[in-house]
PDB file of C-alpha atoms in Angstrom:
ATOM      1  CA  MET A  11     140.960  86.004  75.208  1.00  0.00           C
ATOM      2  CA  ASN A  12     141.379  82.286  75.352  1.00  0.00           C
ATOM      3  CA  LYS A  13     138.490  79.783  75.014  1.00  0.00           C
ATOM      4  CA  LYS A  14     138.461  79.443  78.791  1.00  0.00           C
ATOM      5  CA  SER A  15     137.065  83.173  79.820  1.00  0.00           C
ATOM      6  CA  ILE A  16     135.018  83.191  76.982  1.00  0.00           C
ATOM      7  CA  GLU A  17     132.940  80.335  77.918  1.00  0.00           C
ATOM      8  CA  THR A  18     132.968  81.584  81.984  1.00  0.00           C
ATOM      9  CA  LEU A  19     131.919  84.928  80.093  1.00  0.00           C
ATOM     10  CA  VAL A  20     128.843  83.007  78.816  1.00  0.00           C
ATOM     11  CA  GLY A  21     128.065  80.662  81.592  1.00  0.00           C
ATOM     12  CA  LEU A  22     127.679  83.771  83.531  1.00  0.00           C
ATOM     13  CA  PHE A  23     125.699  85.826  81.013  1.00  0.00           C
ATOM     14  CA  VAL A  24     123.021  82.593  80.435  1.00  0.00           C
ATOM     15  CA  LEU A  25     122.883  82.789  84.556  1.00  0.00           C
ATOM     16  CA  LEU A  26     121.872  86.293  84.527  1.00  0.00           C
ATOM     17  CA  GLY A  27     119.035  85.639  81.681  1.00  0.00           C
ATOM     18  CA  ILE A  28     118.286  82.313  84.176  1.00  0.00           C
ATOM     19  CA  LEU A  29     117.471  85.104  87.490  1.00  0.00           C
ATOM     20  CA  GLY A  30     116.153  87.823  85.516  1.00  0.00           C
ATOM     21  CA  ILE A  31     113.558  85.321  83.920  1.00  0.00           C
ATOM     22  CA  VAL A  32     112.670  84.158  87.549  1.00  0.00           C
ATOM     23  CA  PHE A  33     112.467  87.987  88.538  1.00  0.00           C
ATOM     24  CA  LEU A  34     110.069  88.464  85.698  1.00  0.00           C
ATOM     25  CA  ALA A  35     107.711  85.732  86.706  1.00  0.00           C
ATOM     26  CA  LEU A  36     107.818  86.219  90.290  1.00  0.00           C
ATOM     27  CA  LYS A  37     106.523  89.618  89.631  1.00  0.00           C
ATOM     28  CA  ALA A  38     103.646  88.310  87.218  1.00  0.00           C
ATOM     29  CA  ALA A  39     102.187  86.207  89.519  1.00  0.00           C
ATOM     30  CA  ASN A  40     102.957  88.553  92.293  1.00  0.00           C
ATOM     31  CA  LEU A  41     105.018  86.753  94.462  1.00  0.00           C
ATOM     32  CA  GLY A  42     107.522  89.115  93.978  1.00  0.00           C
ATOM     33  CA  SER A  43     107.504  90.938  97.121  1.00  0.00           C
ATOM     34  CA  PHE A  44     106.491  89.244 100.693  1.00  0.00           C
ATOM     35  CA  ASN A  45     105.251  91.107 103.893  1.00  0.00           C
ATOM     36  CA  THR A  46     108.350  90.041 106.308  1.00  0.00           C
ATOM     37  CA  SER A  47     106.617  91.582 109.384  1.00  0.00           C
ATOM     38  CA  GLY A  48     104.235  89.032 111.004  1.00  0.00           C
ATOM     39  CA  ASP A  49     102.724  92.578 112.137  1.00  0.00           C
ATOM     40  CA  SER A  50      99.238  92.295 109.937  1.00  0.00           C
ATOM     41  CA  TYR A  51      95.674  91.713 110.681  1.00  0.00           C
ATOM     42  CA  THR A  52      92.809  90.111 108.383  1.00  0.00           C
ATOM     43  CA  LEU A  53      89.470  91.992 106.988  1.00  0.00           C
ATOM     44  CA  ASN A  54      86.564  89.891 105.136  1.00  0.00           C
ATOM     45  CA  ALA A  55      84.279  91.453 102.180  1.00  0.00           C
ATOM     46  CA  ARG A  56      81.340  90.295 100.619  1.00  0.00           C
ATOM     47  CA  PHE A  57      80.988  91.232  97.108  1.00  0.00           C
ATOM     48  CA  ASP A  58      78.575  90.393  94.497  1.00  0.00           C
ATOM     49  CA  ASN A  59      80.666  89.925  91.853  1.00  0.00           C
ATOM     50  CA  ILE A  60      84.749  89.561  91.916  1.00  0.00           C
ATOM     51  CA  GLY A  61      84.924  89.150  88.348  1.00  0.00           C
ATOM     52  CA  GLY A  62      88.738  88.289  87.903  1.00  0.00           C
ATOM     53  CA  LEU A  63      90.142  88.926  91.205  1.00  0.00           C
ATOM     54  CA  LYS A  64      92.786  86.336  92.005  1.00  0.00           C
ATOM     55  CA  VAL A  65      94.307  85.302  95.697  1.00  0.00           C
ATOM     56  CA  ARG A  66      97.943  87.466  96.277  1.00  0.00           C
ATOM     57  CA  ALA A  67      96.143  90.283  93.984  1.00  0.00           C
ATOM     58  CA  PRO A  68      96.961  93.769  95.407  1.00  0.00           C
ATOM     59  CA  VAL A  69      94.722  95.582  98.000  1.00  0.00           C
ATOM     60  CA  ARG A  70      95.722  99.622  97.747  1.00  0.00           C
ATOM     61  CA  SER A  71      94.964 102.566  99.264  1.00  0.00           C
ATOM     62  CA  ALA A  72      95.263 105.883  97.542  1.00  0.00           C
ATOM     63  CA  GLY A  73      97.816 103.599  94.652  1.00  0.00           C
ATOM     64  CA  VAL A  74      99.677 102.566  98.034  1.00  0.00           C
ATOM     65  CA  VAL A  75      99.711  98.543  98.363  1.00  0.00           C
ATOM     66  CA  VAL A  76      98.390  97.950 102.013  1.00  0.00           C
ATOM     67  CA  GLY A  77      97.494  94.379 102.153  1.00  0.00           C
ATOM     68  CA  ARG A  78      97.400  91.478  99.834  1.00  0.00           C
ATOM     69  CA  VAL A  79      94.160  89.150  99.284  1.00  0.00           C
ATOM     70  CA  THR A  80      94.636  85.788 100.952  1.00  0.00           C
ATOM     71  CA  SER A  81      91.859  83.793 100.135  1.00  0.00           C
ATOM     72  CA  ILE A  82      88.333  83.842  98.245  1.00  0.00           C
ATOM     73  CA  SER A  83      85.624  81.517  98.620  1.00  0.00           C
ATOM     74  CA  LEU A  84      81.535  81.787  97.918  1.00  0.00           C
ATOM     75  CA  ASP A  85      78.803  81.628 100.742  1.00  0.00           C
ATOM     76  CA  PRO A  86      76.525  79.089 100.399  1.00  0.00           C
ATOM     77  CA  LYS A  87      73.727  80.640 101.568  1.00  0.00           C
ATOM     78  CA  THR A  88      73.969  84.304 100.640  1.00  0.00           C
ATOM     79  CA  PHE A  89      75.826  82.909  97.426  1.00  0.00           C
ATOM     80  CA  GLN A  90      78.263  86.280  97.118  1.00  0.00           C
ATOM     81  CA  GLY A  91      81.691  85.705  97.180  1.00  0.00           C
ATOM     82  CA  VAL A  92      84.043  85.960 100.235  1.00  0.00           C
ATOM     83  CA  VAL A  93      87.204  87.560 100.081  1.00  0.00           C
ATOM     84  CA  SER A  94      89.751  87.382 102.932  1.00  0.00           C
ATOM     85  CA  LEU A  95      92.060  90.472 102.899  1.00  0.00           C
ATOM     86  CA  GLN A  96      95.411  90.590 104.933  1.00  0.00           C
ATOM     87  CA  VAL A  97      96.146  94.098 105.585  1.00  0.00           C
ATOM     88  CA  ASP A  98      99.505  95.879 107.001  1.00  0.00           C
ATOM     89  CA  GLY A  99      99.316  96.589 110.583  1.00  0.00           C
ATOM     90  CA  ARG A 100     100.863 100.424 110.035  1.00  0.00           C
ATOM     91  CA  TYR A 101      97.290 100.874 108.068  1.00  0.00           C
ATOM     92  CA  HIS A 102      94.147 100.917 110.126  1.00  0.00           C
ATOM     93  CA  PHE A 103      90.592 101.871 108.144  1.00  0.00           C
ATOM     94  CA  PRO A 104      88.111 103.738 109.929  1.00  0.00           C
ATOM     95  CA  ARG A 105      85.188 101.339 110.147  1.00  0.00           C
ATOM     96  CA  ASP A 106      83.391 103.161 107.429  1.00  0.00           C
ATOM     97  CA  SER A 107      85.621 102.560 104.651  1.00  0.00           C
ATOM     98  CA  ALA A 108      84.349 100.709 101.500  1.00  0.00           C
ATOM     99  CA  ALA A 109      86.124  97.915  99.538  1.00  0.00           C
ATOM    100  CA  LYS A 110      85.392  98.093  95.812  1.00  0.00           C
ATOM    101  CA  ILE A 111      87.007  95.397  93.674  1.00  0.00           C
ATOM    102  CA  LEU A 112      88.880  97.736  91.188  1.00  0.00           C
ATOM    103  CA  THR A 113      90.909  97.028  87.407  1.00  0.00           C
ATOM    104  CA  ALA A 114      94.702  98.624  86.865  1.00  0.00           C
ATOM    105  CA  GLY A 115      94.502 100.150  83.482  1.00  0.00           C
ATOM    106  CA  LEU A 116      91.544  99.180  81.020  1.00  0.00           C
ATOM    107  CA  LEU A 117      92.039  95.055  80.270  1.00  0.00           C
ATOM    108  CA  GLY A 118      94.983  94.660  83.085  1.00  0.00           C
ATOM    109  CA  ASP A 119      94.874  92.842  86.944  1.00  0.00           C
ATOM    110  CA  GLN A 120      92.014  93.256  89.198  1.00  0.00           C
ATOM    111  CA  TYR A 121      92.952  94.495  92.787  1.00  0.00           C
ATOM    112  CA  VAL A 122      90.890  95.819  96.106  1.00  0.00           C
ATOM    113  CA  GLY A 123      90.971  99.049  96.539  1.00  0.00           C
ATOM    114  CA  ILE A 124      89.690 100.683 100.202  1.00  0.00           C
ATOM    115  CA  GLU A 125      88.618 103.952 100.047  1.00  0.00           C
ATOM    116  CA  PRO A 126      88.629 105.374 103.970  1.00  0.00           C
ATOM    117  CA  GLY A 127      85.858 106.466 105.619  1.00  0.00           C
ATOM    118  CA  GLY A 128      85.391 109.337 108.290  1.00  0.00           C
ATOM    119  CA  ASP A 129      84.895 107.354 111.714  1.00  0.00           C
ATOM    120  CA  ASP A 130      86.364 107.611 114.590  1.00  0.00           C
ATOM    121  CA  LYS A 131      86.619 103.982 115.384  1.00  0.00           C
ATOM    122  CA  ASN A 132      89.116 101.478 113.284  1.00  0.00           C
ATOM    123  CA  PHE A 133      88.786  97.724 111.892  1.00  0.00           C
ATOM    124  CA  ALA A 134      89.517  95.302 114.501  1.00  0.00           C
ATOM    125  CA  PRO A 135      90.796  91.681 113.140  1.00  0.00           C
ATOM    126  CA  GLY A 136      88.891  90.204 111.720  1.00  0.00           C
ATOM    127  CA  ASP A 137      85.431  92.558 111.104  1.00  0.00           C
ATOM    128  CA  THR A 138      83.922  92.743 108.072  1.00  0.00           C
ATOM    129  CA  VAL A 139      83.681  95.539 105.652  1.00  0.00           C
ATOM    130  CA  ALA A 140      79.965  96.633 105.289  1.00  0.00           C
ATOM    131  CA  GLN A 141      80.158  99.088 101.981  1.00  0.00           C
ATOM    132  CA  THR A 142      81.471  97.053  99.080  1.00  0.00           C
ATOM    133  CA  GLN A 143      80.951  97.554  94.937  1.00  0.00           C
ATOM    134  CA  SER A 144      81.615  94.440  93.329  1.00  0.00           C
ATOM    135  CA  ALA A 145      83.812  94.523  89.563  1.00  0.00           C
ATOM    136  CA  VAL A 146      82.659  95.887  86.919  1.00  0.00           C
ATOM    137  CA  VAL A 147      82.291  93.225  83.902  1.00  0.00           C
ATOM    138  CA  LEU A 148      83.531  94.477  80.790  1.00  0.00           C
ATOM    139  CA  GLU A 149      81.345  91.685  79.204  1.00  0.00           C
ATOM    140  CA  ASN A 150      78.032  92.847  81.108  1.00  0.00           C
ATOM    141  CA  LEU A 151      78.866  96.334  80.070  1.00  0.00           C
ATOM    142  CA  ILE A 152      78.923  95.110  76.764  1.00  0.00           C
ATOM    143  CA  GLY A 153      75.906  93.317  76.562  1.00  0.00           C
ATOM    144  CA  GLN A 154      74.154  95.750  78.194  1.00  0.00           C
ATOM    145  CA  PHE A 155      75.407  98.670  75.491  1.00  0.00           C
ATOM    146  CA  LEU A 156      74.316  95.991  72.441  1.00  0.00           C
ATOM    147  CA  THR A 157      70.789  95.021  74.055  1.00  0.00           C
ATOM    148  CA  GLY A 158      70.015  98.739  74.563  1.00  0.00           C
ATOM    149  CA  LYS A 159      70.610  99.568  71.119  1.00  0.00           C
ATOM    150  CA  ALA A 160      68.603  96.799  69.697  1.00  0.00           C
ATOM    151  CA  ALA A 161      65.494  98.131  71.754  1.00  0.00           C
ATOM    152  CA  GLU A 162      66.389 101.392  70.399  1.00  0.00           C
ATOM    153  CA  ALA A 163      66.218 100.082  66.645  1.00  0.00           C
ATOM    154  CA  ALA A 164      62.998  98.207  67.622  1.00  0.00           C
ATOM    155  CA  ASP A 165      61.245 101.219  68.878  1.00  0.00           C
ATOM    156  CA  ALA A 166      62.577 103.254  65.508  1.00  0.00           C
ATOM    157  CA  PRO A 167      60.135 104.534  62.930  1.00  0.00           C
ATOM    158  CA  ALA A 168      60.803 102.330  59.931  1.00  0.00           C
ATOM    159  CA  SER A 169      62.075 105.120  57.659  1.00  0.00           C
ATOM    160  CA  GLY A 170      60.964 105.524  54.642  1.00  0.00           C
ATOM    161  CA  ALA A 171      57.505 104.422  55.080  1.00  0.00           C
ATOM    162  CA  SER A 172      54.943 105.384  52.869  1.00  0.00           C
ATOM    163  CA  LYS A 173      51.999 107.193  53.952  1.00  0.00           C
TER     164      LYS A 173
END
């Protein structure tokens, strides 16, 4: 092989490497899949604590991505997090469905999970999900565990006390 063909192959290899890095960056930022069909509707959900939920986080039902989080804001009156969900128009959920903030794996990214209800009527665009469950914050669980252990230690009788 001559020098020019080797340089061309190295250039192609570098280009493929750059394309691979861009692909991984888009996947890591949840920008890898764009909803090309304009058929979707918006739902709102209010949570006491959204944890580490981010805009563009997936909305899943039964493990299937059915939408994305489009915005997160704070209601100045109730001090709840208001999450707007863009749901694919192919999926219609009953009005008594519940929205939960869940974590993918033990320490993975958070997403919104929708558990379908049994109502005959479905959500209309712009409706608010009434049944919500906030994110479980790992730091709060650890704090509650440690506080409980400290209270148990304080309540326990001192061992080796003489009578």
